[in-house]
PDB file of C-alpha atoms in Angstrom:
ATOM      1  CA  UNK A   1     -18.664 -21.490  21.575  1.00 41.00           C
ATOM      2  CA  UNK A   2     -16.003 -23.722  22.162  1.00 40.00           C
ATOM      3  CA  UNK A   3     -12.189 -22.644  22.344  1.00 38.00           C
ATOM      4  CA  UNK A   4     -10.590 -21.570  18.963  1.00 39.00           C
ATOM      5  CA  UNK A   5      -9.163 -24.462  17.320  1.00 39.00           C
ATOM      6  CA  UNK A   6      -5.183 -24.308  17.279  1.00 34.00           C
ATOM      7  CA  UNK A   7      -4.149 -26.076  13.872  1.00 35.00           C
ATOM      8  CA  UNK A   8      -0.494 -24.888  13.433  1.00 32.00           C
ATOM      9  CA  UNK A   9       1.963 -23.067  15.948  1.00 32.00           C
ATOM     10  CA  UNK A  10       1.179 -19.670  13.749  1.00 35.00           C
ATOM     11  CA  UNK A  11       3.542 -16.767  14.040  1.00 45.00           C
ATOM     12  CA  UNK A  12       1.998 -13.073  13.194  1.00 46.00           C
ATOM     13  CA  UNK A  13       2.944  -9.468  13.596  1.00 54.00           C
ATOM     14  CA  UNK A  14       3.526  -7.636  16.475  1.00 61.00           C
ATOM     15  CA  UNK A  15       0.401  -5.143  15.128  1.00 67.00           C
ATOM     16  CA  UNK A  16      -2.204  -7.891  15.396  1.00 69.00           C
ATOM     17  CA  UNK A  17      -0.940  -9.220  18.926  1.00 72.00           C
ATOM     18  CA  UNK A  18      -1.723  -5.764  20.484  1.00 80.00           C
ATOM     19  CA  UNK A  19      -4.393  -5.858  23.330  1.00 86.00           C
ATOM     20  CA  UNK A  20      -7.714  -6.043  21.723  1.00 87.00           C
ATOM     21  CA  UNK A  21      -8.543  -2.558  23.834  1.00 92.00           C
ATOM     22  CA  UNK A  22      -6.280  -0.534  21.272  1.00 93.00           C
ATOM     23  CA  UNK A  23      -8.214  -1.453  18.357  1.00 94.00           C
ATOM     24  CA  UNK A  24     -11.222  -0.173  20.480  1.00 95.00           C
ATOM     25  CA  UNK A  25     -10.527   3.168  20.716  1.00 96.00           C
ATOM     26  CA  UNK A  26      -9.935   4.281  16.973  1.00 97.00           C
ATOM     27  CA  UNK A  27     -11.733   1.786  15.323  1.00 97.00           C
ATOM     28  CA  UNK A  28     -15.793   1.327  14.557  1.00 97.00           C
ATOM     29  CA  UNK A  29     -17.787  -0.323  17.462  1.00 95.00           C
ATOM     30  CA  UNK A  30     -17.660  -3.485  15.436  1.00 94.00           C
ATOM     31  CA  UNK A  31     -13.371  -3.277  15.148  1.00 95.00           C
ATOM     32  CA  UNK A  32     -13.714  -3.374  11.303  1.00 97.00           C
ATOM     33  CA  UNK A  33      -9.891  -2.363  10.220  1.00 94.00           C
ATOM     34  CA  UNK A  34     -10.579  -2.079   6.545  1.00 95.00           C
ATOM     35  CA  UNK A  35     -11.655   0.312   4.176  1.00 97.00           C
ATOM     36  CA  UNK A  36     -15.688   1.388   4.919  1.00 98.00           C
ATOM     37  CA  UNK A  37     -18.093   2.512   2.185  1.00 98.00           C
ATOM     38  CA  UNK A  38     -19.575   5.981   2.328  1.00 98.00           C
ATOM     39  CA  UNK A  39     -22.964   6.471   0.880  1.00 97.00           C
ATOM     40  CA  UNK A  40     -23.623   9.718   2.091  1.00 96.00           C
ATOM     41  CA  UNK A  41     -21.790  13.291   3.462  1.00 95.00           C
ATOM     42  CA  UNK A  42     -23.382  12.743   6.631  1.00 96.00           C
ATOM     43  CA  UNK A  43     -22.351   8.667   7.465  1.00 97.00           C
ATOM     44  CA  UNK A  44     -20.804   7.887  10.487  1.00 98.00           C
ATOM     45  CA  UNK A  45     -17.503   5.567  10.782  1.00 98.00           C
ATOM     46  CA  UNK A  46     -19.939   2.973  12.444  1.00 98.00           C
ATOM     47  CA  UNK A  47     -23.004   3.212   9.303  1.00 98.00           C
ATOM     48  CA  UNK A  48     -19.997   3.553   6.294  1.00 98.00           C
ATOM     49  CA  UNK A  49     -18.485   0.163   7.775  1.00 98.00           C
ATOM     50  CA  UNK A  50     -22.184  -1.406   8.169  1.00 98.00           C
ATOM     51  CA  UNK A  51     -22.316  -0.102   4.745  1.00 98.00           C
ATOM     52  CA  UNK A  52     -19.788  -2.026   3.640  1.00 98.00           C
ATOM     53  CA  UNK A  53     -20.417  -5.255   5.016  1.00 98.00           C
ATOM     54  CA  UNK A  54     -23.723  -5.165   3.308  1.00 98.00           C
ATOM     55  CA  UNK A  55     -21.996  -4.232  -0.164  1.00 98.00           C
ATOM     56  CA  UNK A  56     -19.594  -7.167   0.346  1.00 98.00           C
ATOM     57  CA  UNK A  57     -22.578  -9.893   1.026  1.00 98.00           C
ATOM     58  CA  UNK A  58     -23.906  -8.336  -2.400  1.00 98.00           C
ATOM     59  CA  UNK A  59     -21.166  -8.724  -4.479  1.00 98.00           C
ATOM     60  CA  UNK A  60     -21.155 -12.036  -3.215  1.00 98.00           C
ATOM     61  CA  UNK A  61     -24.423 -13.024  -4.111  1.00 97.00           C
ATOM     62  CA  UNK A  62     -25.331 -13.730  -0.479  1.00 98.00           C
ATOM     63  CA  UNK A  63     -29.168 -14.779  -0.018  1.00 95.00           C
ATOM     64  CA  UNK A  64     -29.097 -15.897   3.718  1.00 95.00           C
ATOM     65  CA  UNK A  65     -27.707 -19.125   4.645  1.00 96.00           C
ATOM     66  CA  UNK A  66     -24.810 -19.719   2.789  1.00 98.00           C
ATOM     67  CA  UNK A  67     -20.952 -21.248   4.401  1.00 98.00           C
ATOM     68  CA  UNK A  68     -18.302 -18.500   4.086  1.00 98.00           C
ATOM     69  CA  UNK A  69     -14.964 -18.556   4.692  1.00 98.00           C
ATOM     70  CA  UNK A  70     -13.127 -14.787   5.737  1.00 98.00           C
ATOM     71  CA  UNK A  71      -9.233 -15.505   5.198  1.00 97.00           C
ATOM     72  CA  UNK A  72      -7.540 -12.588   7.779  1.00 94.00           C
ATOM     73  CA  UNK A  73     -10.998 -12.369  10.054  1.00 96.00           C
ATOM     74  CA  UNK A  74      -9.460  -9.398  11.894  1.00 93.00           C
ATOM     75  CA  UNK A  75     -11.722  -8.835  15.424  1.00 94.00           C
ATOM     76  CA  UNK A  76     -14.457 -10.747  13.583  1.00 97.00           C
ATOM     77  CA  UNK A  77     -16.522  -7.763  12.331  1.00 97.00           C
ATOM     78  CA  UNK A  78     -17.807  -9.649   9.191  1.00 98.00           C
ATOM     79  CA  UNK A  79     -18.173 -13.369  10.367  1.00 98.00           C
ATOM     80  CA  UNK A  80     -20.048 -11.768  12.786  1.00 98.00           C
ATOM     81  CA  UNK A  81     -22.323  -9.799  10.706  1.00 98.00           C
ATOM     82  CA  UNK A  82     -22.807 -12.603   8.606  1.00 98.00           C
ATOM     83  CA  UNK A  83     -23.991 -14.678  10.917  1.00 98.00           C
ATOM     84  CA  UNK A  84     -26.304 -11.847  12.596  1.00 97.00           C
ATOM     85  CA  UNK A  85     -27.713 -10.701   9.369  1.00 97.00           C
ATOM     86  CA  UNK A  86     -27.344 -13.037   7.105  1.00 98.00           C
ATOM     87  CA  UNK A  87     -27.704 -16.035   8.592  1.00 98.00           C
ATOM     88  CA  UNK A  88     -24.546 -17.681   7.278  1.00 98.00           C
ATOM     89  CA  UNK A  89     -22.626 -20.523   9.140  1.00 98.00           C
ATOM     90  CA  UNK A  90     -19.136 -18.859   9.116  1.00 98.00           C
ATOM     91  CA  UNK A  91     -15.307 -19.802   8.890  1.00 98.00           C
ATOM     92  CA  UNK A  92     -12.820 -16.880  10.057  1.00 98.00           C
ATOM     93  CA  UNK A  93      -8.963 -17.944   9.806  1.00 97.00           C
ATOM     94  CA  UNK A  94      -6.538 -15.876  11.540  1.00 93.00           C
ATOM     95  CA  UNK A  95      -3.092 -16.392  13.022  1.00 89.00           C
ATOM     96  CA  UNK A  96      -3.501 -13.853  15.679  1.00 86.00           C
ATOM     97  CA  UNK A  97      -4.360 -15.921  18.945  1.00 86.00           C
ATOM     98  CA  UNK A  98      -6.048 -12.546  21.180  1.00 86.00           C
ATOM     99  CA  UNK A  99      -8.022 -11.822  17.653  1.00 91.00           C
ATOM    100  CA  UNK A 100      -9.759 -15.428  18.170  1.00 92.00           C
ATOM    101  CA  UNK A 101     -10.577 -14.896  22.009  1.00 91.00           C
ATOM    102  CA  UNK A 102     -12.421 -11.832  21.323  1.00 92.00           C
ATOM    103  CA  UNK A 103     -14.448 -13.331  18.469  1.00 96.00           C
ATOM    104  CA  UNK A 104     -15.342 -16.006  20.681  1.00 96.00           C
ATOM    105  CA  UNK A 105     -16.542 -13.677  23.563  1.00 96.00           C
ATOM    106  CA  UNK A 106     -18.099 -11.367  20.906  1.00 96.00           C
ATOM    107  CA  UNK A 107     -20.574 -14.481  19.282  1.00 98.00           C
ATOM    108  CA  UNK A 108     -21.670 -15.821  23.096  1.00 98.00           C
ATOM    109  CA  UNK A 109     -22.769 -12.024  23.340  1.00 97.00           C
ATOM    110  CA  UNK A 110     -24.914 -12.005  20.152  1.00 97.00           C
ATOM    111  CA  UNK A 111     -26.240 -15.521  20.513  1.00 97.00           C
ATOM    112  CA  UNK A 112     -24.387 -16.722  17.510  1.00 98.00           C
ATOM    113  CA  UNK A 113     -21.848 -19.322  18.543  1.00 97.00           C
ATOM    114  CA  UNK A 114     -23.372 -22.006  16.858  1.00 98.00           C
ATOM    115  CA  UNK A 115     -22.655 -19.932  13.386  1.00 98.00           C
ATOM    116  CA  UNK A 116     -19.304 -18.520  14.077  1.00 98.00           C
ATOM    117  CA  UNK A 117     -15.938 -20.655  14.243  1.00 98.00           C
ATOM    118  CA  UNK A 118     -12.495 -19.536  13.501  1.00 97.00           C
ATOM    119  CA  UNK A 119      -8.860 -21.258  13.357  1.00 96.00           C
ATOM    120  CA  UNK A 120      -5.803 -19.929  14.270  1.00 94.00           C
ATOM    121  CA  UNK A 121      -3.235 -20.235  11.444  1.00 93.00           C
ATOM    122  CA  UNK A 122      -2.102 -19.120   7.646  1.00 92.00           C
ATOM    123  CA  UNK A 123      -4.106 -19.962   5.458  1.00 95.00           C
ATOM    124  CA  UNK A 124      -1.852 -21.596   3.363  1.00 92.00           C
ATOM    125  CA  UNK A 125      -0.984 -24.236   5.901  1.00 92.00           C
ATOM    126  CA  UNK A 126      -4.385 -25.256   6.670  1.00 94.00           C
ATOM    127  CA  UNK A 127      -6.114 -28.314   5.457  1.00 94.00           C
ATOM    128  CA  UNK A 128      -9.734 -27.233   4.680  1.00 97.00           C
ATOM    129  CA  UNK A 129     -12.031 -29.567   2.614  1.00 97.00           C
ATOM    130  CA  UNK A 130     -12.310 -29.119  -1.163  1.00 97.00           C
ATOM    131  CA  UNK A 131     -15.589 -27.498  -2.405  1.00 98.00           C
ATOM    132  CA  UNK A 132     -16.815 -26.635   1.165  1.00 98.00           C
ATOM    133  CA  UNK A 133     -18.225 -23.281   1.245  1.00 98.00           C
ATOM    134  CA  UNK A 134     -19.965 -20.564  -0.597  1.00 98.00           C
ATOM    135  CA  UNK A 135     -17.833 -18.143  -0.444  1.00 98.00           C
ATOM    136  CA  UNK A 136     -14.464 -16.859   0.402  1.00 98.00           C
ATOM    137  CA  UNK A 137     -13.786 -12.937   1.477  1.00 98.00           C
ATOM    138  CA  UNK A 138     -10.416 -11.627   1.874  1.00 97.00           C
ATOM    139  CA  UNK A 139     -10.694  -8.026   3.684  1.00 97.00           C
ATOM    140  CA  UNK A 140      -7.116  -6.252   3.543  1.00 90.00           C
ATOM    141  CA  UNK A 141      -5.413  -9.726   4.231  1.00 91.00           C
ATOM    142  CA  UNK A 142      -3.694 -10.847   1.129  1.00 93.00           C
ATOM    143  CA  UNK A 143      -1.189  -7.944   1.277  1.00 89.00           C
ATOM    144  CA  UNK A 144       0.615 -10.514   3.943  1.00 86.00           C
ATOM    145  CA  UNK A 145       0.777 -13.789   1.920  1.00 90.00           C
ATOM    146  CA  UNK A 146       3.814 -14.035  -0.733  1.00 88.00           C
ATOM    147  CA  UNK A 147       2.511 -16.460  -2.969  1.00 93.00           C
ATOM    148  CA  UNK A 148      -0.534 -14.938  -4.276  1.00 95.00           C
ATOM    149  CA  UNK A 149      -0.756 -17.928  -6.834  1.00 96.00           C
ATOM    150  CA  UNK A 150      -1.128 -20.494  -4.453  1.00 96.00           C
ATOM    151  CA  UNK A 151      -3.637 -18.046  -2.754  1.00 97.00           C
ATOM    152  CA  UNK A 152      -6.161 -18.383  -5.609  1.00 98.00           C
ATOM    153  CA  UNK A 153      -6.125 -21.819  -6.463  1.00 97.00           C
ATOM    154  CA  UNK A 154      -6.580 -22.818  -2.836  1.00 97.00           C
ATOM    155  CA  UNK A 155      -9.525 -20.267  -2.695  1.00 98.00           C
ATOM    156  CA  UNK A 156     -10.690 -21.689  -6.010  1.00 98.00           C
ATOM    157  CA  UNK A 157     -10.001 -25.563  -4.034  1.00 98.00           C
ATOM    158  CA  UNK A 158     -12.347 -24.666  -0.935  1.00 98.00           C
ATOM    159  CA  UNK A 159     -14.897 -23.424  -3.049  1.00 98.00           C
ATOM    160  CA  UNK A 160     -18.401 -25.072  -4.093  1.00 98.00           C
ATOM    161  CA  UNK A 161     -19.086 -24.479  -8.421  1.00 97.00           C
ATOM    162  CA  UNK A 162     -20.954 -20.942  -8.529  1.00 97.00           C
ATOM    163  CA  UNK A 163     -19.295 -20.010  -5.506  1.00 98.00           C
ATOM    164  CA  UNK A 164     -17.288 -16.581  -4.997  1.00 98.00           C
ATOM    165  CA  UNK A 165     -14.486 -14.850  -3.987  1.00 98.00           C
ATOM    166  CA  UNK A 166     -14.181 -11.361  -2.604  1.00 98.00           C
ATOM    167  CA  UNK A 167     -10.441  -9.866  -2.033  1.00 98.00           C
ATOM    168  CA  UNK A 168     -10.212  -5.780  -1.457  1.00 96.00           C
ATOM    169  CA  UNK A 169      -6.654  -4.526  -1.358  1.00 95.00           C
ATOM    170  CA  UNK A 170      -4.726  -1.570  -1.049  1.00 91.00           C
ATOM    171  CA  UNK A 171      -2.254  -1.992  -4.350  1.00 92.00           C
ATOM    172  CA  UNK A 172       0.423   0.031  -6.535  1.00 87.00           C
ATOM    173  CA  UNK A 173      -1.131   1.750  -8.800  1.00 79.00           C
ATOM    174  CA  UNK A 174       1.291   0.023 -11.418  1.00 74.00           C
ATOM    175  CA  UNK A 175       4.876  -2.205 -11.333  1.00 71.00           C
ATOM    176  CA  UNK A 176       6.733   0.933 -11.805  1.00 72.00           C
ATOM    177  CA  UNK A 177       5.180   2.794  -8.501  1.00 67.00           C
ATOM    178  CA  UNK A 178       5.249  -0.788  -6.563  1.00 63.00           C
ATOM    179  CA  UNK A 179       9.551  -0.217  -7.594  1.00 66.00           C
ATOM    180  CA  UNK A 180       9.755   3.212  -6.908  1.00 64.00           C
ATOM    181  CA  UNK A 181       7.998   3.523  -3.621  1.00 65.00           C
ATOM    182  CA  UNK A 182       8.369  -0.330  -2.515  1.00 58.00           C
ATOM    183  CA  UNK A 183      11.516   0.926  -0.570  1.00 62.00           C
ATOM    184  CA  UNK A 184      10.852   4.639   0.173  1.00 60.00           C
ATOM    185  CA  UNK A 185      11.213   5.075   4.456  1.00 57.00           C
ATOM    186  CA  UNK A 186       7.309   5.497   4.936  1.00 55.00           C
ATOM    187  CA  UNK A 187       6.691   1.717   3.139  1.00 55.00           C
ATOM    188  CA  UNK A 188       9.703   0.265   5.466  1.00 57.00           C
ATOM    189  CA  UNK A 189       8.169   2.212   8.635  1.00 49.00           C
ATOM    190  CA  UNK A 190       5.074   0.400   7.884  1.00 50.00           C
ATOM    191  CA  UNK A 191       6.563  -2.812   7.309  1.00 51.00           C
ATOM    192  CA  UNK A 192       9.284  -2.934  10.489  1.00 52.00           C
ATOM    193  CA  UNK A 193       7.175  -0.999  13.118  1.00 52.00           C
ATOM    194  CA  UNK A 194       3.717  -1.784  12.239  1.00 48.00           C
ATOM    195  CA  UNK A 195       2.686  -4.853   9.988  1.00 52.00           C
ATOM    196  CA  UNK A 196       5.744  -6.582   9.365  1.00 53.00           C
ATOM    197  CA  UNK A 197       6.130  -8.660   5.469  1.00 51.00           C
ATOM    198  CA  UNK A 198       4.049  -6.705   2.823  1.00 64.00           C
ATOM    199  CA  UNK A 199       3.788  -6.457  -0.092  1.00 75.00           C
ATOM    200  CA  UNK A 200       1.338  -4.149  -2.115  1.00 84.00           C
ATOM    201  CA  UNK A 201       0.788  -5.269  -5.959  1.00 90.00           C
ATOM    202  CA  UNK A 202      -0.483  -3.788  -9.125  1.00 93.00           C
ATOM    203  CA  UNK A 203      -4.409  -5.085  -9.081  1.00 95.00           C
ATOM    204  CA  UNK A 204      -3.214  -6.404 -12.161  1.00 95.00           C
ATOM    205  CA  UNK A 205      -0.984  -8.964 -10.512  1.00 95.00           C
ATOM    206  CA  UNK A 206      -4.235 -10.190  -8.426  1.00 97.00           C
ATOM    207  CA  UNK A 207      -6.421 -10.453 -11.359  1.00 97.00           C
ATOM    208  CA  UNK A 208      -3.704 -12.506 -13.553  1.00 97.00           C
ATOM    209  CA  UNK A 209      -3.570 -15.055  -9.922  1.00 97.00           C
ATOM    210  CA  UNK A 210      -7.347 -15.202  -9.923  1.00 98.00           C
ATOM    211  CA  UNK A 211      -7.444 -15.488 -13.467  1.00 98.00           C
ATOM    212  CA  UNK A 212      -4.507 -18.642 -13.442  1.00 98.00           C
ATOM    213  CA  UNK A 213      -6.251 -20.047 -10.433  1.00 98.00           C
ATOM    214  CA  UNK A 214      -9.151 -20.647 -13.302  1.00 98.00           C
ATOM    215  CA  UNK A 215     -11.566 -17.635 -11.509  1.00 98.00           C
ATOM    216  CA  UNK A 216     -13.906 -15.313 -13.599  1.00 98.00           C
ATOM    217  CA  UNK A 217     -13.596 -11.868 -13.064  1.00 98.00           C
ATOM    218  CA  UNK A 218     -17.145 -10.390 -11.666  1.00 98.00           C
ATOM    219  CA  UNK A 219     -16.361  -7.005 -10.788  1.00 98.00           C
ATOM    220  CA  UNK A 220     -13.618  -4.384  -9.770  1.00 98.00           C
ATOM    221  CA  UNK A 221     -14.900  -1.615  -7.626  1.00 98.00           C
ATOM    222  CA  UNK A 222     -12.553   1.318  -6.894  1.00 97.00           C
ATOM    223  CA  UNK A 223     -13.007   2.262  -2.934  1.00 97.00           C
ATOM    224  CA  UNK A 224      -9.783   4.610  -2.887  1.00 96.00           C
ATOM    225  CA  UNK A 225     -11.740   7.815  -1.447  1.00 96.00           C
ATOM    226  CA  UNK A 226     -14.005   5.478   0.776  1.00 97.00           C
ATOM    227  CA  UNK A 227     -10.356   4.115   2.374  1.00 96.00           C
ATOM    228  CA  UNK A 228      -8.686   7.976   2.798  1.00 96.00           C
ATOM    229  CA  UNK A 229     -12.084   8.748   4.596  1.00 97.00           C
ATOM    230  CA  UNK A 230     -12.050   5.868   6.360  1.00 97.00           C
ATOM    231  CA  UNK A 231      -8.330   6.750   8.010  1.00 96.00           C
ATOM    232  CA  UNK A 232      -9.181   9.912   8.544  1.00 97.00           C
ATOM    233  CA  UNK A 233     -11.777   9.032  10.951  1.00 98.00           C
ATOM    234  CA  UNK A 234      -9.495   6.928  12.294  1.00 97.00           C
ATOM    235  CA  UNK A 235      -6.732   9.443  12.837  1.00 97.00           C
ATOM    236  CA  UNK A 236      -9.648  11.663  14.271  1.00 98.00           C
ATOM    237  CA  UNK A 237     -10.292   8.233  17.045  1.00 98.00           C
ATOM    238  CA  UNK A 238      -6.504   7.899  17.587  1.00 98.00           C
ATOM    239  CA  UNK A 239      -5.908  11.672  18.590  1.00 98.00           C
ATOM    240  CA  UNK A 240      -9.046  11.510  20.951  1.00 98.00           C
ATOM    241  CA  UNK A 241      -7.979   8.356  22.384  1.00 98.00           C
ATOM    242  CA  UNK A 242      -4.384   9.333  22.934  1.00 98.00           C
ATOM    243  CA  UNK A 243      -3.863   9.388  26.643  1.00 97.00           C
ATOM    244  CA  UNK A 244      -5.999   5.750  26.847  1.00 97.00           C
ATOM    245  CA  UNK A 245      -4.213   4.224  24.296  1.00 97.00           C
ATOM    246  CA  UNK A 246      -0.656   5.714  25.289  1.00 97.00           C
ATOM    247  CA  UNK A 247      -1.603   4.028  28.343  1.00 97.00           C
ATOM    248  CA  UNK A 248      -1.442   0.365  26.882  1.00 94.00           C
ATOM    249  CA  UNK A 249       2.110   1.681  25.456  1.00 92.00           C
ATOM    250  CA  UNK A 250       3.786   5.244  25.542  1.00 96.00           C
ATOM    251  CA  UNK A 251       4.119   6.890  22.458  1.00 95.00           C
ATOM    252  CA  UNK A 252       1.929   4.149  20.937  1.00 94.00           C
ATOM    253  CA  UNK A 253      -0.667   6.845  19.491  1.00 97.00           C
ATOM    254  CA  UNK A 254       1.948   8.667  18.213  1.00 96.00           C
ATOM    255  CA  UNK A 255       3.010   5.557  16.029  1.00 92.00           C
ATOM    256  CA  UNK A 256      -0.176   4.924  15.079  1.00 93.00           C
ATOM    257  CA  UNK A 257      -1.138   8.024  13.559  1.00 95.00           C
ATOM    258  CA  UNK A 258       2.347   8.159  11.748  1.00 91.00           C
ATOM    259  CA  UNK A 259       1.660   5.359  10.411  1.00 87.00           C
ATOM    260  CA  UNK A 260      -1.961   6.035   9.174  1.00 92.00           C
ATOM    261  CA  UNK A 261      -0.940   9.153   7.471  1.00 92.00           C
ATOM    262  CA  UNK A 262       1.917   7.086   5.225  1.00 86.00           C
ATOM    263  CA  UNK A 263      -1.300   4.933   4.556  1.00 84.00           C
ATOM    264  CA  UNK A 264      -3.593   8.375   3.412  1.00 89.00           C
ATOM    265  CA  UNK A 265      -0.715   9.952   1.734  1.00 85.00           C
ATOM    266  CA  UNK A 266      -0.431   8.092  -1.656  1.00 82.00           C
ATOM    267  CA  UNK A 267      -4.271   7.330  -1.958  1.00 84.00           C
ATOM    268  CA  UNK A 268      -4.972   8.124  -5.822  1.00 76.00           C
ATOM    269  CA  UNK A 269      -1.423   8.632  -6.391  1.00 80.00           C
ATOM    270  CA  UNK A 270       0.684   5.932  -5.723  1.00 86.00           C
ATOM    271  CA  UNK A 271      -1.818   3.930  -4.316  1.00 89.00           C
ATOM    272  CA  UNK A 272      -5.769   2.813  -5.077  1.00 94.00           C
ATOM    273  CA  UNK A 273      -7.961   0.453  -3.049  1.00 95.00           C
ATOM    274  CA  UNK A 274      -9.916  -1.776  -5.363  1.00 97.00           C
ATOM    275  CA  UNK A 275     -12.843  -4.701  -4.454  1.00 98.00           C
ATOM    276  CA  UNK A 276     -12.031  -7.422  -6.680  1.00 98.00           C
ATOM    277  CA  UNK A 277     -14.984 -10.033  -7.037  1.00 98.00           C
ATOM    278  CA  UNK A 278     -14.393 -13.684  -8.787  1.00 98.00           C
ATOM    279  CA  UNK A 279     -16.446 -16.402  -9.888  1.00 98.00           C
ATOM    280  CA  UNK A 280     -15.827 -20.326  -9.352  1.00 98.00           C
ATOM    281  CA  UNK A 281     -17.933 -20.839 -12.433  1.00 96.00           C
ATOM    282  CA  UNK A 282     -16.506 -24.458 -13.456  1.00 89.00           C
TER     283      UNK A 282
END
């Protein structure tokens, strides 16, 4: 695989940039940081996260061989995947430079270089060709882009007719938790010490984007409990790995599991975790 290609001079937060190794230790052996899907009392982190990489390629309509595009590819867990199981020739965008290093290293290892590219860079600032690909998937990523409009319609832009959209997101459960908790110290601990600019919406916002951006609404599945089981493994990985991940940076666990309880503590209060799938159906 050749080097990743570096389109723009991307800035990202200081969460992302952390050594690859930290992401090892808490999450899944295939560094999947979003919400997993539980199908049973008995799944592992590892099988819930398989489980939902295979629910994602179904919403999507994915037969085996299709171009996909993941906006916010993370370590790579479902380009990679796709390519393995699916077949598909994949796209991962991500302005993270160590994320697109490790991706590269992690498709030599699974024979599947010829399937798996990525670019560093927003999104928003790339030029990708109208009507390209199959489908787009946004995992957990559009929480960090402010103009959500200009999200959709460029999704809708890269898009083939027929093709589809996937976006899960942690949101407000409604505009008037999004201003009372939008402020509150957990949010800004999140934002200044961990992620950086966020910004968690009402699903409502993100259908009304889609909808503008001239998508169809397919489907809206609610993963809230599969995300506060996810973290909790998570915060189970964190407290095993403390000493080796302390190691990278003292007191690091410590931060990390702060800020993974904020994230568990408004699940189905303040907060819900939907699956949004849309349609490019003209």
């Amino acid at each position: 695989m050749s080097a990743p290609e570096v389109t723009v001079t991307a800035d990202t937060n200081q969460h992302y940039d952390l050594d690859p190794d930290i992401f090892g230790q808490f999450l899944d052996p295939l560094r999947k940081y979003s919400s997993a899907l539980y199908e049973s009392d008995s799944d592992s982190l590892e099988s819930a996260q398989r489980n939902k990489l295979r629910f994602v390629a179904r919403r999507l309509g994915l037969n085996g061989g299709e171009e996909l595009l993941d906006i916010g590819c993370g370590w790579g867990s479902l380009i990679l995947f796709m390519a393995q199981e699916y077949g598909c020739d994949t796209l991962g965008i991500s302005p993270a430079p160590r994320q697109h290093e490790y991706i590269a290293e992690q498709a030599a290892a699974r024979g599947v270089s010829n399937q798996v590219r990525t670019r560093v860079g927003h999104f928003e600032q790339l030029t990708l060709p109208d009507a390209s690909v199959d489908a787009v998937t946004m995992l957990g990523s559009i929480v960090h882009m402010p103009d959500l409009d200009e999200v959709f319609r460029r999704a809708r832009a890269v898009l083939r007719r027929g093709g589809s959209l996937y976006v899960s997101e942690s949101c407000f459960r409604n505009a008037a938790a999004r201003r009372a908790f939008g402020e509150r110290a957990g949010t800004e601990f999140v934002r200044s010490d961990i992620f950086g600019w966020g910004d968690l919406r009402p699903l409502s916002d993100l259908v009304t984007a889609a909808e503008d951006a001239g998508f169809s609404i397919a489907s809206v599945d609610d993963l809230t409990n599969d995300y506060r089981r996810t973290i909790d493994h998570w915060i189970d990985n964190v407290d095993v790995a403390a000493e080796r991940i302390d190691a990278h940076q003292p007191g690091l666990a410590a931060k990390l599991r702060h800020y993974l309880e904020v994230a568990n503590a408004g699940w189905g209060y303040t907060t819900k975790h939907y699956a949004l799938v849309c349609r490019k159906t003209r």
